[in-house]
Coordinates of C-alpha atoms in Angstrom, one line a residue:
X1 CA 0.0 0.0 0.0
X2 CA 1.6 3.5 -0.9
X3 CA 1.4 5.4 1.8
X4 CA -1.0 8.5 2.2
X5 CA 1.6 12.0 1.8
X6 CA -0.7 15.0 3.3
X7 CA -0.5 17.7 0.6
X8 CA 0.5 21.1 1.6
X9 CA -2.2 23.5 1.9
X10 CA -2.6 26.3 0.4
X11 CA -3.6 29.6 2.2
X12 CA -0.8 29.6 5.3
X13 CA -2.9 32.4 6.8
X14 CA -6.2 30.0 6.6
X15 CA -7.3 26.6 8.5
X16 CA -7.8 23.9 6.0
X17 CA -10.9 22.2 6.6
X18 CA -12.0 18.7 4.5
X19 CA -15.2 17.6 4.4
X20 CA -14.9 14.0 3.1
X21 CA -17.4 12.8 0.9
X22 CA -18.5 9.0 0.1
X23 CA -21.3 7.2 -2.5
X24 CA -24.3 8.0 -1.1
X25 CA -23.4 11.5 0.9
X26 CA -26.0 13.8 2.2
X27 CA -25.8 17.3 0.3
X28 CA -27.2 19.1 3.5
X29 CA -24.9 17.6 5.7
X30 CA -21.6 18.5 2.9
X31 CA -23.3 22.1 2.2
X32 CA -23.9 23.5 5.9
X33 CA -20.3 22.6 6.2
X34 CA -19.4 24.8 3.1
X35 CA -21.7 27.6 4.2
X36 CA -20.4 28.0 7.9
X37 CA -16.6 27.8 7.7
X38 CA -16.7 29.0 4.1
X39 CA -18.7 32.2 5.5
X40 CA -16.8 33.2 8.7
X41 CA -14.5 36.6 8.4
X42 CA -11.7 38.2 10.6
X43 CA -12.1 41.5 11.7
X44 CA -10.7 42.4 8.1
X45 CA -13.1 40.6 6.3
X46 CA -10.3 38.0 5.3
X47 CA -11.7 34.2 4.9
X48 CA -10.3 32.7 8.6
X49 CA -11.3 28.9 6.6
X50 CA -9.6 27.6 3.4
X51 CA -12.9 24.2 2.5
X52 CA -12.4 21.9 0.4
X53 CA -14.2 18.6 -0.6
X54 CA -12.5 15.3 -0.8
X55 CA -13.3 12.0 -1.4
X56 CA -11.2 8.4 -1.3
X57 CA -11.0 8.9 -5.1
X58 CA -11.2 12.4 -6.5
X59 CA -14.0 12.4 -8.8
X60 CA -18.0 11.9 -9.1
X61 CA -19.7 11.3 -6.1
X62 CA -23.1 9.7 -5.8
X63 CA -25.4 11.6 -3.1
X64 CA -28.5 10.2 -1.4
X65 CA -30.5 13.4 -3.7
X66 CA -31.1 12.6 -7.9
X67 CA -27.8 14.5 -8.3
X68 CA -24.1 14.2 -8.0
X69 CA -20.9 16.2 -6.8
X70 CA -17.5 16.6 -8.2
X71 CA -15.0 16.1 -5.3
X72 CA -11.6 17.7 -6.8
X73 CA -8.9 16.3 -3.9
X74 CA -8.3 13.3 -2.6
X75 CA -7.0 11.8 1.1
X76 CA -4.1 13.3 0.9
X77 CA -5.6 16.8 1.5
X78 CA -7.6 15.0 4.0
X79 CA -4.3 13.7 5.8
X80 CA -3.4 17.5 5.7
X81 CA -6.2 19.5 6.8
X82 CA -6.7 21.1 10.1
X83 CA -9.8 20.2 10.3
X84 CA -11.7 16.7 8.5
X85 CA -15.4 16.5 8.5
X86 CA -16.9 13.0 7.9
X87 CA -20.8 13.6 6.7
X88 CA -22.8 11.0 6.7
X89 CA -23.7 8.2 3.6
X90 CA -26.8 5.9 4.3
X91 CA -25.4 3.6 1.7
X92 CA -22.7 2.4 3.9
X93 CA -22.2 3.6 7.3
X94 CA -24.2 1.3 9.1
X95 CA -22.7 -1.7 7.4
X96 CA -19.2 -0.9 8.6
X97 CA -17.4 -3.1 11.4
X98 CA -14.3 -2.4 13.4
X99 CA -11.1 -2.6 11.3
X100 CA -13.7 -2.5 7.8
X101 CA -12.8 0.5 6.2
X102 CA -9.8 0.3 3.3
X103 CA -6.3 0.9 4.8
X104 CA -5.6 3.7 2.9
X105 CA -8.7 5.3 4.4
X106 CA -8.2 4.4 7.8
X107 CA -4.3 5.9 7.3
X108 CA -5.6 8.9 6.5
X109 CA -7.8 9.9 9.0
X110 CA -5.5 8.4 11.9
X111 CA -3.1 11.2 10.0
X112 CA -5.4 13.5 10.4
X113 CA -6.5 12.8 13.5
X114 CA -3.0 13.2 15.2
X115 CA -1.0 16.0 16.3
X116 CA 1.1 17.0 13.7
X117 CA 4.5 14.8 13.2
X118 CA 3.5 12.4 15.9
X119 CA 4.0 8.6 14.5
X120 CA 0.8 7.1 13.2
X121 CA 0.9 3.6 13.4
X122 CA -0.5 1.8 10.4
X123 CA -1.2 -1.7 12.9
X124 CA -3.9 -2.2 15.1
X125 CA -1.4 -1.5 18.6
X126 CA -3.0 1.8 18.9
X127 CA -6.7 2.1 17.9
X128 CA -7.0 5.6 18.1
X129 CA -4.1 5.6 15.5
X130 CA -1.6 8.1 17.2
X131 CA 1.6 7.1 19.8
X132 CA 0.2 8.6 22.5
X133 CA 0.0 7.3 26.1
X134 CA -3.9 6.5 26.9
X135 CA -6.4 7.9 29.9
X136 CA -6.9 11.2 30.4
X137 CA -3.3 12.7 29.0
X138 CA -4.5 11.6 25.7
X139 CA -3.7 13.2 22.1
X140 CA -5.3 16.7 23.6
X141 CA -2.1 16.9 26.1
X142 CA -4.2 17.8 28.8
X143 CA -6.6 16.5 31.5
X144 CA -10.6 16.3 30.8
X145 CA -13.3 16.6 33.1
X146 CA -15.9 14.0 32.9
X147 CA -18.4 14.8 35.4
X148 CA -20.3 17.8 36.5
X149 CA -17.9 20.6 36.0
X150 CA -19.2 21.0 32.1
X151 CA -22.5 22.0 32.3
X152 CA -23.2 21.7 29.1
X153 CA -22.5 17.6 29.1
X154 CA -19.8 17.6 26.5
X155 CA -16.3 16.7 27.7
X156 CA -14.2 20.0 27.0
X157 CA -10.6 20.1 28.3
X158 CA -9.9 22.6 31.3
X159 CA -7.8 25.6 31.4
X160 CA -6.5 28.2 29.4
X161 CA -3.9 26.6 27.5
X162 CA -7.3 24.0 25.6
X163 CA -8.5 23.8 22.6
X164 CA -10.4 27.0 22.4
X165 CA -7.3 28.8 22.1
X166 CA -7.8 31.4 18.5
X167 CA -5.3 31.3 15.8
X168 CA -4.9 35.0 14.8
X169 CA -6.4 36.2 17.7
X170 CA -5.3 39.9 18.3
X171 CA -2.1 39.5 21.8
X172 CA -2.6 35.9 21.6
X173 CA 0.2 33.1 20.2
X174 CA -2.0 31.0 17.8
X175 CA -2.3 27.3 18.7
X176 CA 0.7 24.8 17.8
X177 CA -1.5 22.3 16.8
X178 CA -5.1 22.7 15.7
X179 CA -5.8 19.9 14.0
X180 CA -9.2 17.6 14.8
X181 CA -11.5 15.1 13.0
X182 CA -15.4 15.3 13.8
X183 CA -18.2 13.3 12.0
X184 CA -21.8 14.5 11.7
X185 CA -24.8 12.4 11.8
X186 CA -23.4 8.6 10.6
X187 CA -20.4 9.7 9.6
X188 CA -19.2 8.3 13.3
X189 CA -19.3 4.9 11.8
X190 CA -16.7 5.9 9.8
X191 CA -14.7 7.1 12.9
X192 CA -15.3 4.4 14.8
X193 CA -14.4 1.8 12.0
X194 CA -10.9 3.5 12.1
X195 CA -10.6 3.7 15.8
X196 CA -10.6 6.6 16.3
X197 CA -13.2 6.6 18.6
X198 CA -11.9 3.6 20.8
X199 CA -12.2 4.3 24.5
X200 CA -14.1 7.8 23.7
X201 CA -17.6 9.4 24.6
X202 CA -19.4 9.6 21.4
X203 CA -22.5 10.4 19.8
X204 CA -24.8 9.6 16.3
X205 CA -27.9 10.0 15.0
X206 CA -30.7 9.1 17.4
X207 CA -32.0 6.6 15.0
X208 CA -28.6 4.9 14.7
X209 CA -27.8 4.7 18.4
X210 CA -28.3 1.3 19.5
X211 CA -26.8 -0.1 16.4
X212 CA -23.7 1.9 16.8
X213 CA -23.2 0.9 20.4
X214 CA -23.5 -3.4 19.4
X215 CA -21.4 -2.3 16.9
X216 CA -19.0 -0.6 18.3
X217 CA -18.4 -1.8 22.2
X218 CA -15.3 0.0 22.9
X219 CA -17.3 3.3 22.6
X220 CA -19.0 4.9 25.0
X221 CA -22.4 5.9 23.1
X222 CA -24.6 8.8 24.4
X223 CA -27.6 9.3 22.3
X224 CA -29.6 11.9 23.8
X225 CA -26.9 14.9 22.9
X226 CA -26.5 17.5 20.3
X227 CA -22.5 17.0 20.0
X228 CA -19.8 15.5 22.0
X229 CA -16.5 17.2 22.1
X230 CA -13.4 15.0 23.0
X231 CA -10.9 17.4 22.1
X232 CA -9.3 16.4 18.9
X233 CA -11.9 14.1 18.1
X234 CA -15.7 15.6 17.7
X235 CA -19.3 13.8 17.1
X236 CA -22.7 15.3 16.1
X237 CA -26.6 13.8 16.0
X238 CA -28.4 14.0 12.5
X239 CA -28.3 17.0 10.1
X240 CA -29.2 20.0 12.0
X241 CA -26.9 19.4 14.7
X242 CA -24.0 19.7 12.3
X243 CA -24.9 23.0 12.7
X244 CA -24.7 22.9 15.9
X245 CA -21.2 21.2 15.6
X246 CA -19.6 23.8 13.1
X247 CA -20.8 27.0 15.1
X248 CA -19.1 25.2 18.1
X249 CA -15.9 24.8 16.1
X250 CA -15.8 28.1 15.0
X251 CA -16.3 29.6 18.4
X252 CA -13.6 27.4 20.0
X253 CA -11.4 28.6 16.9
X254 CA -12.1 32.5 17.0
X255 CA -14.8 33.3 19.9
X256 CA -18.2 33.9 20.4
X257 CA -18.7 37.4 17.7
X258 CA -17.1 35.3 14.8
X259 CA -19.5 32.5 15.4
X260 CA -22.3 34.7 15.8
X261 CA -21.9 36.1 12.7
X262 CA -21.5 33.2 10.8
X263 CA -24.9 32.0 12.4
X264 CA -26.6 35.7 11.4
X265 CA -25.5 35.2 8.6
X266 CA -27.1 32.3 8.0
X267 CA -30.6 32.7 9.6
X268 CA -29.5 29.8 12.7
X269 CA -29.4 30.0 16.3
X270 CA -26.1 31.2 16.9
X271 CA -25.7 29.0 19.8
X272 CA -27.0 25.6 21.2
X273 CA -25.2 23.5 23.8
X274 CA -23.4 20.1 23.1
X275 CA -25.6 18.8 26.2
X276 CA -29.1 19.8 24.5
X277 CA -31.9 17.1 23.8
X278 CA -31.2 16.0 20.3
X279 CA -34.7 14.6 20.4
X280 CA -37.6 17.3 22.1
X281 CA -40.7 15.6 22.1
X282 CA -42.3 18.8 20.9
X283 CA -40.1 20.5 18.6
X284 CA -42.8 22.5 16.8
X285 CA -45.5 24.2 18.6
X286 CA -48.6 22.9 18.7
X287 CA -51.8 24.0 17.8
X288 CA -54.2 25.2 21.1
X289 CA -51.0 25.1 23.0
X290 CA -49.3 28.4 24.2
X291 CA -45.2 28.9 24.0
X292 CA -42.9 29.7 25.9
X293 CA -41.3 31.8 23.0
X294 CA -42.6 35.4 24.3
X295 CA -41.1 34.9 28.1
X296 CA -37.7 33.7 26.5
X297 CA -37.2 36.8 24.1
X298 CA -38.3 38.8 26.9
X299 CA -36.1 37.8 29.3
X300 CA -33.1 38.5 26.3
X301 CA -33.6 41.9 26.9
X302 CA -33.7 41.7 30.8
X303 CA -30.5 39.4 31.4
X304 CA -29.5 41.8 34.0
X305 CA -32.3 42.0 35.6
X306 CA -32.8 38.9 38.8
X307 CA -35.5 37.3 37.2
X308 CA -37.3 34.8 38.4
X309 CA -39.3 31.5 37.1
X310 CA -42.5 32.6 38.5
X311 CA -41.8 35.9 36.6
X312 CA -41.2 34.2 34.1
X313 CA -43.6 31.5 33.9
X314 CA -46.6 35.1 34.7
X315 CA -45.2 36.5 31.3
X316 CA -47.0 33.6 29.6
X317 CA -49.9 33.4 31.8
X318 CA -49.1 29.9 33.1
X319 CA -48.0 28.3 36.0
X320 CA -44.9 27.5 37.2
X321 CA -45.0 23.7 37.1
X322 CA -46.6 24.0 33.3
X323 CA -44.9 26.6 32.0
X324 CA -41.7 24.6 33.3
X325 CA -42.6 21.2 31.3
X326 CA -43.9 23.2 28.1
X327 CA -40.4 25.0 28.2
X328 CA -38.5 21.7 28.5
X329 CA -40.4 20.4 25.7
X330 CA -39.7 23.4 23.3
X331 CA -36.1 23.6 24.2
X332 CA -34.7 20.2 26.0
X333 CA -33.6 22.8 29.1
X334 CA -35.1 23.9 32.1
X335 CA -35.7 27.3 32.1
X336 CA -33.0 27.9 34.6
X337 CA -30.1 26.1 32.8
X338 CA -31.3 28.2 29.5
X339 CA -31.1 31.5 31.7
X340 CA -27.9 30.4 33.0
X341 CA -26.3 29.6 29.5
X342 CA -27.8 32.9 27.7
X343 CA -26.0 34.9 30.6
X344 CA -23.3 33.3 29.7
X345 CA -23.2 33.7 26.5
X346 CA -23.5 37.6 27.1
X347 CA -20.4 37.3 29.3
X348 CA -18.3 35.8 26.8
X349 CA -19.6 38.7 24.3
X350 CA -18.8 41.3 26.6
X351 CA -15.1 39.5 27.4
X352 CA -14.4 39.8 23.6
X353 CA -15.8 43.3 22.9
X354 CA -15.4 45.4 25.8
X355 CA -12.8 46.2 28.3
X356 CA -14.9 46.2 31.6
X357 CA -13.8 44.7 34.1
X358 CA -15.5 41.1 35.6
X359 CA -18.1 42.6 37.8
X360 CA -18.8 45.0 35.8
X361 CA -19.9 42.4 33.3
X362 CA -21.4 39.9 36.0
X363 CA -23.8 42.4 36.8
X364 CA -24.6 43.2 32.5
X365 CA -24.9 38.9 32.2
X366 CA -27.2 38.9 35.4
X367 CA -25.3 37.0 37.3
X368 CA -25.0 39.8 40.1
X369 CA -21.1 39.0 41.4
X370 CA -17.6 38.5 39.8
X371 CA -17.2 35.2 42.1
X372 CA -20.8 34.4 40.2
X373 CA -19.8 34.8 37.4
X374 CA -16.2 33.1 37.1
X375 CA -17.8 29.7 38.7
X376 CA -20.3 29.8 36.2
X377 CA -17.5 30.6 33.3
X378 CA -15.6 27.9 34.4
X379 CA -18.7 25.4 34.9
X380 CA -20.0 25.8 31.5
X381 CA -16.6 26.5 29.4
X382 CA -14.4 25.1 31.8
X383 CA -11.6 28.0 31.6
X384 CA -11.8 31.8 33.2
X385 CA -13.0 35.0 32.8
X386 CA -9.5 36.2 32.4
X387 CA -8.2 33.3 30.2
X388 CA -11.1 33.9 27.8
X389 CA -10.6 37.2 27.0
X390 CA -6.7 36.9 26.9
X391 CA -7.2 34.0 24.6
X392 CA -10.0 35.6 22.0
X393 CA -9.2 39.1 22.5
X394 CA -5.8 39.4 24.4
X395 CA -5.6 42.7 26.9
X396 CA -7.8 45.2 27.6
X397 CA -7.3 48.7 28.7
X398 CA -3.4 49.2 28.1
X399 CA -1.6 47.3 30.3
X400 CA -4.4 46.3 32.1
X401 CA -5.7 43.0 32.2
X402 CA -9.0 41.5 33.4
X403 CA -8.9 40.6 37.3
X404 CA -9.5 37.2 37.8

């Protein structure tokens, strides 16, 4: 077997991000990749994303729609990239086994999948296809929380020096290393087939869950989220939460504006947790039932403000214990946890665009105290107040920086 040589890429300035496309691909899933990375813009205007699509043989490419695509590179951009996404194809993913995707396949996203110049074994002694000891100092180089310290129910690597870092970032040193590999939908067959997955928290489509887990044993499945994040390697539910996924991405890449942009720019929510219901049992609202919509725009404007449930469940003329279960239903989140991750999400604005200083902005996000607000930072993104902002927006006031 020749083995795969990564091409170099070329914008230097840009990170390379390869969707890989098989028979049987879902254009969605391949397009909301192309529109989110392909739309994000520095401060400049200056493309921060370089996407291209690749597939095991450059060429036409069935989809699952009465057209096909021309996929112009091959794996040895995907060896290369900073970034591989795996979409989904219903023609095969369910089919594959441990060890059952072609070699040179499986070389290539192990490549990709590893920091860059690390050994990649082409043998079975490491699954996830990277020297590297195994446990928690795995290929992220450093430790990750598993239990309640991420709100949000995605495992995201603590401290300053994680994965969030920005590349570019105005004061701040880009990131050594930013390469990842992260399926959407099915496409986590693919990972797990190549081991990548081994020994991991992952997710898949809802519909695919079970199947995956018989499948795939060493992987620990949870079916119920939007996205998982493990660092280098990422999973995401069906279509819509590959959204979810890319937004995620881009705001661990360059911060909350940049991501917000993206998702104004293309009509989505700019931000729903990892940790979210995948599945709500009433997605759309039904007819003779009233929403909880109005109170949750309302209480947007009022994040400040100590509100309260019974205020408001009053702003929808319902009662606390109904207006509680209709909000779960709508949004998978009790109304406290959505308060909680709106405020902050307003923090983390505030941390890239302003120079106040932490209680100053704990009492803009509603969360009253500085001490408030840096356990809830660290809860939900599992890094500081001050490391944020040093990381997405370096120093504010001259030679001031943000008291931690």
């Amino acid at each position: 077997m020749t083995p795969v040589r990564p091409a170099t890429p070329a914008h230097s300035g840009r990170r390379t991000v390869a969707v890989l496309v098989r028979d049987g691909v879902l254009p969605m899933e391949l397009g909301l990749v192309h529109q989110l990375f392909g739309t994000a813009r520095s401060a400049a205007g200056e493309p921060l994303y370089d996407v291209r699509t690749c597939a095991p043989r450059p060429g036409r490419i069935r989809t699952d729609a009465d057209f096909p695509i021309y996929a112009e590179h091959g794996l040895a951009t995907v060896a290369a990239a900073d970034t591989v996404l795996v979409p989904a194809s219903h023609e095969t993913d369910e089919s594959l086994r441990p060890g059952g995707l072609p070699e040179e396949l499986a070389e290539a996203l192990r490549t990709a999948a590893a920091p860059r110049g690390a050994v990649v074994p082409s043998g079975p002694e490491d699954t996830r296809g990277v020297a590297v000891p195994s446990g928690p100092e795995d290929t992220r180089g450093v430790a990750v929380p598993s239990g309640p310290e991420d709100t949000r129910g995605v495992a995201v690597p603590s401290g300053p020096e994680d994965t969030r870092r920005a590349e570019g970032a105005p004061g701040h040193r880009p990131t050594r290393d930013p390469r990842r590999i992260a399926s959407i939908c099915t496409g986590s067959f693919v990972l797990a087939a190549a081991g990548l997955l081994d020994g991991r928290r992952a997710t898949t489509h809802w519909m695919s869950a079970d199947l995956f887990a018989r499948t795939f044993p060493s992987v620990t499945v949870d079916p119920g989220v939007l996205y998982v994040d493990e660092g280098r390697i990422l999973t995401s539910a069906g279509e819509a939460a590959g959204i979810d996924l890319c937004l995620h991405m881009i705001r661990r890449d360059h911060g909350a504006a940049v991501a917000a942009e993206v998702a104004r720019r293309t009509v989505v929510p700019p931000h729903r947790e990892g940790g979210q219901a995948q599945y709500i049992q009433r997605p759309v609202e039904s007819e003779g039932l009233t929403s909880t919509s109005a109170s949750r725009a309302w209480a947007l404007t009022r994040l400040a403000e100590p509100l309260t449930l019974a205020e408001l469940a009053a702003h929808d003329a319902m009662s606390v214990r109904t207006y509680s279960r209709r909000f779960r239903e709508e949004t998978g989140l009790t109304p406290i946890q959505w308060l909680t991750q709106r405020r902050v999400d307003r923090a983390r604005e505030l941390l890239e665009q302003t120079d106040h200083t932490v209680d100053r902005i704990a009492a803009e996000a509603g969360f009253g105290t500085g001490a408030s607000l840096r356990a809830h930072f660290q809860a939900g993104l599992g890094v500081p107040p001050g490391a944020y902002r040093s990381t997405f927006r370096g120093t504010g006031r001259e030679g001031e920086r943000v008291r931690t």
